[in-house]
Short mmCIF file of C-alpha atoms and ligand atoms in Angstrom, two decimals:
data_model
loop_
_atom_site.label_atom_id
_atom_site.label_comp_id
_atom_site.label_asym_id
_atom_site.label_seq_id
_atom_site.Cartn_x
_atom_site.Cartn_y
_atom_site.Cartn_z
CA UNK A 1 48.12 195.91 5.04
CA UNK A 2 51.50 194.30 4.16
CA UNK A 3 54.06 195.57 5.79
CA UNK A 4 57.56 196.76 3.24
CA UNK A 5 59.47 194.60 5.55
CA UNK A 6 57.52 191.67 5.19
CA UNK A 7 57.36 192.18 1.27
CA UNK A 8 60.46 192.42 1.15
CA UNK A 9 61.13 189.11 3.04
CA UNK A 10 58.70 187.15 1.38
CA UNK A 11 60.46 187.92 -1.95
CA UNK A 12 63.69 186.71 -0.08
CA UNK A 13 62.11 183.26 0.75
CA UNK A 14 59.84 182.73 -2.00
CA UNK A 15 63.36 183.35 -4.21
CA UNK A 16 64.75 180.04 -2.67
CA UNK A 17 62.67 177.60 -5.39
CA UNK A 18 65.17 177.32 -7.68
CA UNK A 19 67.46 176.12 -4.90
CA UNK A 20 64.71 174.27 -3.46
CA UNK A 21 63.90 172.34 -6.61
CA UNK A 22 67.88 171.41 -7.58
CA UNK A 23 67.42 167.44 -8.22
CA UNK A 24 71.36 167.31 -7.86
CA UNK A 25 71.21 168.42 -4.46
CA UNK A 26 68.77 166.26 -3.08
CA UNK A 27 70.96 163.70 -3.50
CA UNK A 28 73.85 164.86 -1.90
CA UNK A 29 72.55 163.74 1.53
CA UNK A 30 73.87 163.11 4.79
CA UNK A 31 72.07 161.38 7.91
CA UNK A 32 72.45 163.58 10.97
CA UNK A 33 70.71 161.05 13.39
CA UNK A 34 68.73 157.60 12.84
CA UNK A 35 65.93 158.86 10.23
CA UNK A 36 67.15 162.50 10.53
CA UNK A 37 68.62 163.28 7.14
CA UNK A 38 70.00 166.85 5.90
CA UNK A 39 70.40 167.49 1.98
CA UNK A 40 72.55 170.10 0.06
CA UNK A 41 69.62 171.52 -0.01
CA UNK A 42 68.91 172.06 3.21
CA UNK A 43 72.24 173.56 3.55
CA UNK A 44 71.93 176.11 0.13
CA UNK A 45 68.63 177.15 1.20
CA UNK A 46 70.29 178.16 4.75
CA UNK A 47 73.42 179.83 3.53
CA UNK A 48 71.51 182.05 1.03
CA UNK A 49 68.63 183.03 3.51
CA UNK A 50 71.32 183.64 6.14
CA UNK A 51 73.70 185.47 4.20
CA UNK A 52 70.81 187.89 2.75
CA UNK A 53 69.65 188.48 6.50
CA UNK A 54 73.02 188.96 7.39
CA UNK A 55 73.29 192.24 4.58
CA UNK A 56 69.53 193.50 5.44
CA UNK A 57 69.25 193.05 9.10
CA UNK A 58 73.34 192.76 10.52
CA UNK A 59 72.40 193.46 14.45
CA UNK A 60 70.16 190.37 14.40
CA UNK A 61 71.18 186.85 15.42
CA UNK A 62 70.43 183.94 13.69
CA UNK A 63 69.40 180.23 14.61
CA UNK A 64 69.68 177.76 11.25
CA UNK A 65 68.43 174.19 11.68
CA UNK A 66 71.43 172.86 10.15
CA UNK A 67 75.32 173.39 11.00
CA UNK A 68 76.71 174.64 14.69
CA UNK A 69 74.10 176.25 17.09
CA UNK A 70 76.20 178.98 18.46
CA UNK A 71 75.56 179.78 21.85
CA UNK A 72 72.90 182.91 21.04
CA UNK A 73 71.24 185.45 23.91
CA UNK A 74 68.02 184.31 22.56
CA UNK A 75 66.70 187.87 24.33
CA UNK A 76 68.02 189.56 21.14
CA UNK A 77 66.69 189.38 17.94
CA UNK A 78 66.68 186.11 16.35
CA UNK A 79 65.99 184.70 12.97
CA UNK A 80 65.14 181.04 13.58
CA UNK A 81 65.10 179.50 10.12
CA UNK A 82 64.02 175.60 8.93
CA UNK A 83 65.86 175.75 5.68
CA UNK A 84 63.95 172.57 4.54
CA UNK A 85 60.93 171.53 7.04
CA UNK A 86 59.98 168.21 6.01
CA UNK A 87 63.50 166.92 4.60
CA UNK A 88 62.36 163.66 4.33
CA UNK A 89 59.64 164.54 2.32
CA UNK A 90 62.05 166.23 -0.04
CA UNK A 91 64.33 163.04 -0.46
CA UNK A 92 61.20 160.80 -1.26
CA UNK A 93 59.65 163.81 -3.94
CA UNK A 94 56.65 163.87 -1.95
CA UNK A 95 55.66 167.34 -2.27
CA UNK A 96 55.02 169.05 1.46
CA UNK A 97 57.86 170.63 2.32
CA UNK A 98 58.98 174.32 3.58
CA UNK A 99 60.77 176.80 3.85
CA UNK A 100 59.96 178.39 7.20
CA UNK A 101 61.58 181.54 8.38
CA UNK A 102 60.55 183.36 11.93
CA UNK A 103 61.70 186.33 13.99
CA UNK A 104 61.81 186.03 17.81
CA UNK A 105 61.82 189.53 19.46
CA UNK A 106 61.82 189.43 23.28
CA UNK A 107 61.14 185.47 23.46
CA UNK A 108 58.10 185.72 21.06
CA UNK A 109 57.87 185.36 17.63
CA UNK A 110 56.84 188.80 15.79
CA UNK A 111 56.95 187.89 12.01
CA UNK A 112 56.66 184.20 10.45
CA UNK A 113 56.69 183.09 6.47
CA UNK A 114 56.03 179.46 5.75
CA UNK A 115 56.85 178.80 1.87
CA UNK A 116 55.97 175.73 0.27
CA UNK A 117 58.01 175.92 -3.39
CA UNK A 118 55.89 172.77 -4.79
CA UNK A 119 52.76 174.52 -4.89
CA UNK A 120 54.13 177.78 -4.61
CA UNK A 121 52.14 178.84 -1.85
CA UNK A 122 53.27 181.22 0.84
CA UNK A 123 51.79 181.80 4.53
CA UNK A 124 53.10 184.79 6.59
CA UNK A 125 51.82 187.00 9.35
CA UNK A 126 53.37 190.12 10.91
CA UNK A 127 51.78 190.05 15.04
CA UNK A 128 48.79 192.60 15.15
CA UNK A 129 48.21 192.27 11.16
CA UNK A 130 46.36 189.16 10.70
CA UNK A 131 47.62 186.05 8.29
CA UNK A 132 48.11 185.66 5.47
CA UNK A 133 48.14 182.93 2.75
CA UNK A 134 48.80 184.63 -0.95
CA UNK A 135 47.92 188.13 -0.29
CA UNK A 136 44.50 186.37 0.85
CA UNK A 137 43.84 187.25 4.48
CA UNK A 138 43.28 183.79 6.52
CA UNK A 139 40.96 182.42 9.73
CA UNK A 140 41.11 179.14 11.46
CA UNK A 141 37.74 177.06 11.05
CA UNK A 142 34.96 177.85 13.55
CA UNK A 143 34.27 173.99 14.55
CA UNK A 144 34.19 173.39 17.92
CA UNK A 145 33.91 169.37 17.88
CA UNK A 146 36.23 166.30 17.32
CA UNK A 147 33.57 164.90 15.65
CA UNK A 148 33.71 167.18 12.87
CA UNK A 149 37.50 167.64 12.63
CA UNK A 150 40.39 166.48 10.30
CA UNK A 151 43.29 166.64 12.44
CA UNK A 152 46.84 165.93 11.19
CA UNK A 153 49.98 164.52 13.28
CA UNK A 154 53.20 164.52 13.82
CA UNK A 155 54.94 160.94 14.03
CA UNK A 156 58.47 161.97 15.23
CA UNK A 157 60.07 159.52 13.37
CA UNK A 158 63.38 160.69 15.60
CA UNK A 159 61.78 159.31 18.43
CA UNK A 160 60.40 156.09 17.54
CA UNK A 161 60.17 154.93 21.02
CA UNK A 162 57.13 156.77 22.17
CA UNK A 163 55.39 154.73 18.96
CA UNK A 164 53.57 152.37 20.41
CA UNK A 165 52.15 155.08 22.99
CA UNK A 166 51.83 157.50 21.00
CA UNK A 167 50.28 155.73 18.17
CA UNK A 168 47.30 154.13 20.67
CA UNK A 169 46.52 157.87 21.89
CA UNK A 170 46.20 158.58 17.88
CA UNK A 171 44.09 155.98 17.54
CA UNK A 172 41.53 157.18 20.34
CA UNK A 173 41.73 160.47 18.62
CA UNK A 174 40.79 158.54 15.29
CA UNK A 175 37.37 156.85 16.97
CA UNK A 176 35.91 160.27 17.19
CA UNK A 177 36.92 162.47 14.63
CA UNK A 178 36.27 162.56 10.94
CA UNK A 179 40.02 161.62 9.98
CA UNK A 180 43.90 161.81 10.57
CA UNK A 181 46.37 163.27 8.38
CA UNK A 182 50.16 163.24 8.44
CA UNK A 183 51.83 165.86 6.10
CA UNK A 184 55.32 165.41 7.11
CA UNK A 185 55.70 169.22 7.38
CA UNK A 186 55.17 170.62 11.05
CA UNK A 187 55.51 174.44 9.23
CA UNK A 188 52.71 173.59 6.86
CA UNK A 189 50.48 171.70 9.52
CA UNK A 190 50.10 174.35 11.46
CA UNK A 191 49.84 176.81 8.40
CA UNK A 192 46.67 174.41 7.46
CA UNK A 193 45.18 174.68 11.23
CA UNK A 194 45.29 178.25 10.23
CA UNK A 195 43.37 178.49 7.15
CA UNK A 196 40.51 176.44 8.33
CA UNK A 197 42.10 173.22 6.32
CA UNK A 198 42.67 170.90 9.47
CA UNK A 199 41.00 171.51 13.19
CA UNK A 200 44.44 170.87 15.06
CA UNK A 201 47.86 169.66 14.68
CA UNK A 202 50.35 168.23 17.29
CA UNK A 203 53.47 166.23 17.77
CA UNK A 204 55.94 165.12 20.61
CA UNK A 205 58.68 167.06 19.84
CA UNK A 206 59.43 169.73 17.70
CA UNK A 207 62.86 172.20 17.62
CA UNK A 208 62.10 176.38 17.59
CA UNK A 209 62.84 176.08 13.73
CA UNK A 210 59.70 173.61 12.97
CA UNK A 211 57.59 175.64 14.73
CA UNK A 212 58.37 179.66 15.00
CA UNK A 213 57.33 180.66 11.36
CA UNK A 214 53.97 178.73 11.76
CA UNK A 215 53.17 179.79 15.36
CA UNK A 216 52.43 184.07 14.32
CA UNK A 217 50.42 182.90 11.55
CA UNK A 218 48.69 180.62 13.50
CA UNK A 219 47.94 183.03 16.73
CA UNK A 220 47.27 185.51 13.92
CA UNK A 221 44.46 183.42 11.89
CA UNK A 222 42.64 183.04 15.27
CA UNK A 223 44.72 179.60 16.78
CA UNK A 224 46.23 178.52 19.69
CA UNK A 225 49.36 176.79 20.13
CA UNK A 226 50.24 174.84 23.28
CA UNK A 227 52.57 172.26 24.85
CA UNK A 228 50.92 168.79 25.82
CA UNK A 229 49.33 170.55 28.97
CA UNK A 230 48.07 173.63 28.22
CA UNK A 231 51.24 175.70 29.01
CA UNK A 232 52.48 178.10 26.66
CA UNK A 233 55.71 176.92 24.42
CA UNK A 234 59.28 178.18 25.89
CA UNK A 235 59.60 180.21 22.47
CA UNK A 236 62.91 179.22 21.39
CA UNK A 237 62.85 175.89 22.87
CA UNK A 238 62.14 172.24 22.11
CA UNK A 239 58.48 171.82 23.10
CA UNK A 240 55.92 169.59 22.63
CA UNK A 241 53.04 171.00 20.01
CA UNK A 242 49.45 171.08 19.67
CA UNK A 243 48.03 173.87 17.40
CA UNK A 244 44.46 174.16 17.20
CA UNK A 245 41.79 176.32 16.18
CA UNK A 246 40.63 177.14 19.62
CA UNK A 247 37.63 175.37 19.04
CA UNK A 248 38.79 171.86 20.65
CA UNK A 249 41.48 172.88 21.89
CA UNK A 250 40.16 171.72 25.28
CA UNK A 251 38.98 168.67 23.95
CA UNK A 252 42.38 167.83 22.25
CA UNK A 253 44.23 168.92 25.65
CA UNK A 254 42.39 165.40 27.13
CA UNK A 255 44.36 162.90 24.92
CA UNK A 256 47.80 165.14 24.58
CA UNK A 257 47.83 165.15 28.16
CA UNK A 258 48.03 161.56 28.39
CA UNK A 259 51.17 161.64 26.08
CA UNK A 260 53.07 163.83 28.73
CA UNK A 261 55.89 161.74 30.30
C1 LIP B 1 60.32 167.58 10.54
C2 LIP B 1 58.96 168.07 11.01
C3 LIP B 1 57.99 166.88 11.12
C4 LIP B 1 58.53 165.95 12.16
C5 LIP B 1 59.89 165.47 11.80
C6 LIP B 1 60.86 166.62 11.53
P1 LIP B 1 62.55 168.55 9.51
O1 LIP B 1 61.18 168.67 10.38
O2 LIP B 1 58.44 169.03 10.13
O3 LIP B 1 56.68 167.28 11.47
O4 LIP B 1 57.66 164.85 12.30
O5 LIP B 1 60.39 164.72 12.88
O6 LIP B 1 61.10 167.32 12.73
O7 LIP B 1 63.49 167.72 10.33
O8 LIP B 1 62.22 167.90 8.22
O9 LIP B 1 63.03 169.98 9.37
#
């Protein structure tokens, strides 16, 4: 049963397309970092999400991707939004992107949407109601080898110098199971872990923002989400990633843990 809340907060993100799909403002572009780019985009999606959270929920905090990260008391409430996950996606017109909005209560997350305005197609869970993926209730897949897994990756292109490491762990992974995909979207990776798309999903580093939406409606479809070691994720912290579907977890666990440094 959807909650009035979370109705009401899926219409709020899902009512971002328009701003999502502004050609003008894709170009307007600046680069934040080597490869790490932030659109007008990026930016309208943020102020209109914020400024709508601000009206319906004004004791909350709020943690945007883009623009100053105030200091917060991240034991509050927090709204941890990726305005755009997958910017560079969105500059190239390759269509994976998101719009990924989460709500940390108590240093876990309690709500997550994950809205991708290309297709359309919105994940969200509320913690103790299951996931969701358009009104259609969701599961992770029940395979429990490599062997028979597609498992997608995150290349943190930000960090380029854990490539060549990185890249021969990947292609270990590759030798035993059925393929390797890499979306570009760390929000809709993990949303695909959770519909039974992909077996698992990881990646070296992500911020709170890439992952907080995905991570309810992962733990909710049946998943589990990890650093490179086993540990849980500091919620609210950068953290390595791998999200599985329990299944091979484990067996995922014995390459990622050869990527900790
Ligand atoms: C991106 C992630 C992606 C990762 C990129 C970047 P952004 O998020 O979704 O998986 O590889 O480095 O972090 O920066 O587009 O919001």
């Amino acid at each position: 049963m959807t909650s009035d809340r979370m109705r009401d907060l899926v219409n709020l993100v899902r009512s971002t397309k328009a701003i999502v799909q502004d050609k003008n403002s894709v170009l307007r572009r600046v680069e934040k970092g080597e490869f790490d780019f932030a659109t007008e985009v990026d930016t309208n999606v943020q102020t209109f999400i914020q400024e709508n959270l601000r009206t319906m929920y004004p004791a909350h905090q709020f943690l945007g991707e883009e623009g100053a990260h105030d200091a917060l008391n991240l034991d509050l409430p927090t709204w941890i939004l990726d305005p755009i996950d997958g910017t560079t996606n969105l500059i190239h017109h390759y269509p994976q992107c998101a719009v990924a909005l989460g709500l940390m209560v108590g240093r876990e997350i309690e709500l997550g949407i994950v809205y991708n305005p290309f297709l359309d197609q919105v994940f969200y869970a509320e913690r103790g109601k299951g996931a969701y993926a358009d009104g259609r209730r969701i599961a992770v897949s029940k395979i429990d080898s490599l062997h028979e897994s597609l498992i997608s990756v995150g290349t943190s292109p930000y960090t380029k110098e854990y490539a060549r490491n990185d890249f021969g762990i990947l292609s270990r992974i590759f030798e035993r199971c059925q393929d390797i995909r890499r979306g570009g979207s760390a929000a809709l990776d993990m949303a695909y872990v959770a519909c039974g798309i992909t077996e698992a999903y990881y990646e070296r580093k992500l911020k709170p923002w890439d992952y907080a939406a995905a991570k309810i409606i992962l733990e909710e479809a049946g998943g589990k989400l990890t650093d490179f070691s086993g540990n849980p994720v500091p919620v609210g912290m950068p953290s390595p990633c791998l999200a599985t579907n329990g299944g091979i977890h484990a067996e995922m666990l014995s390459y990622t843990q050869k990527m900790v440094l």
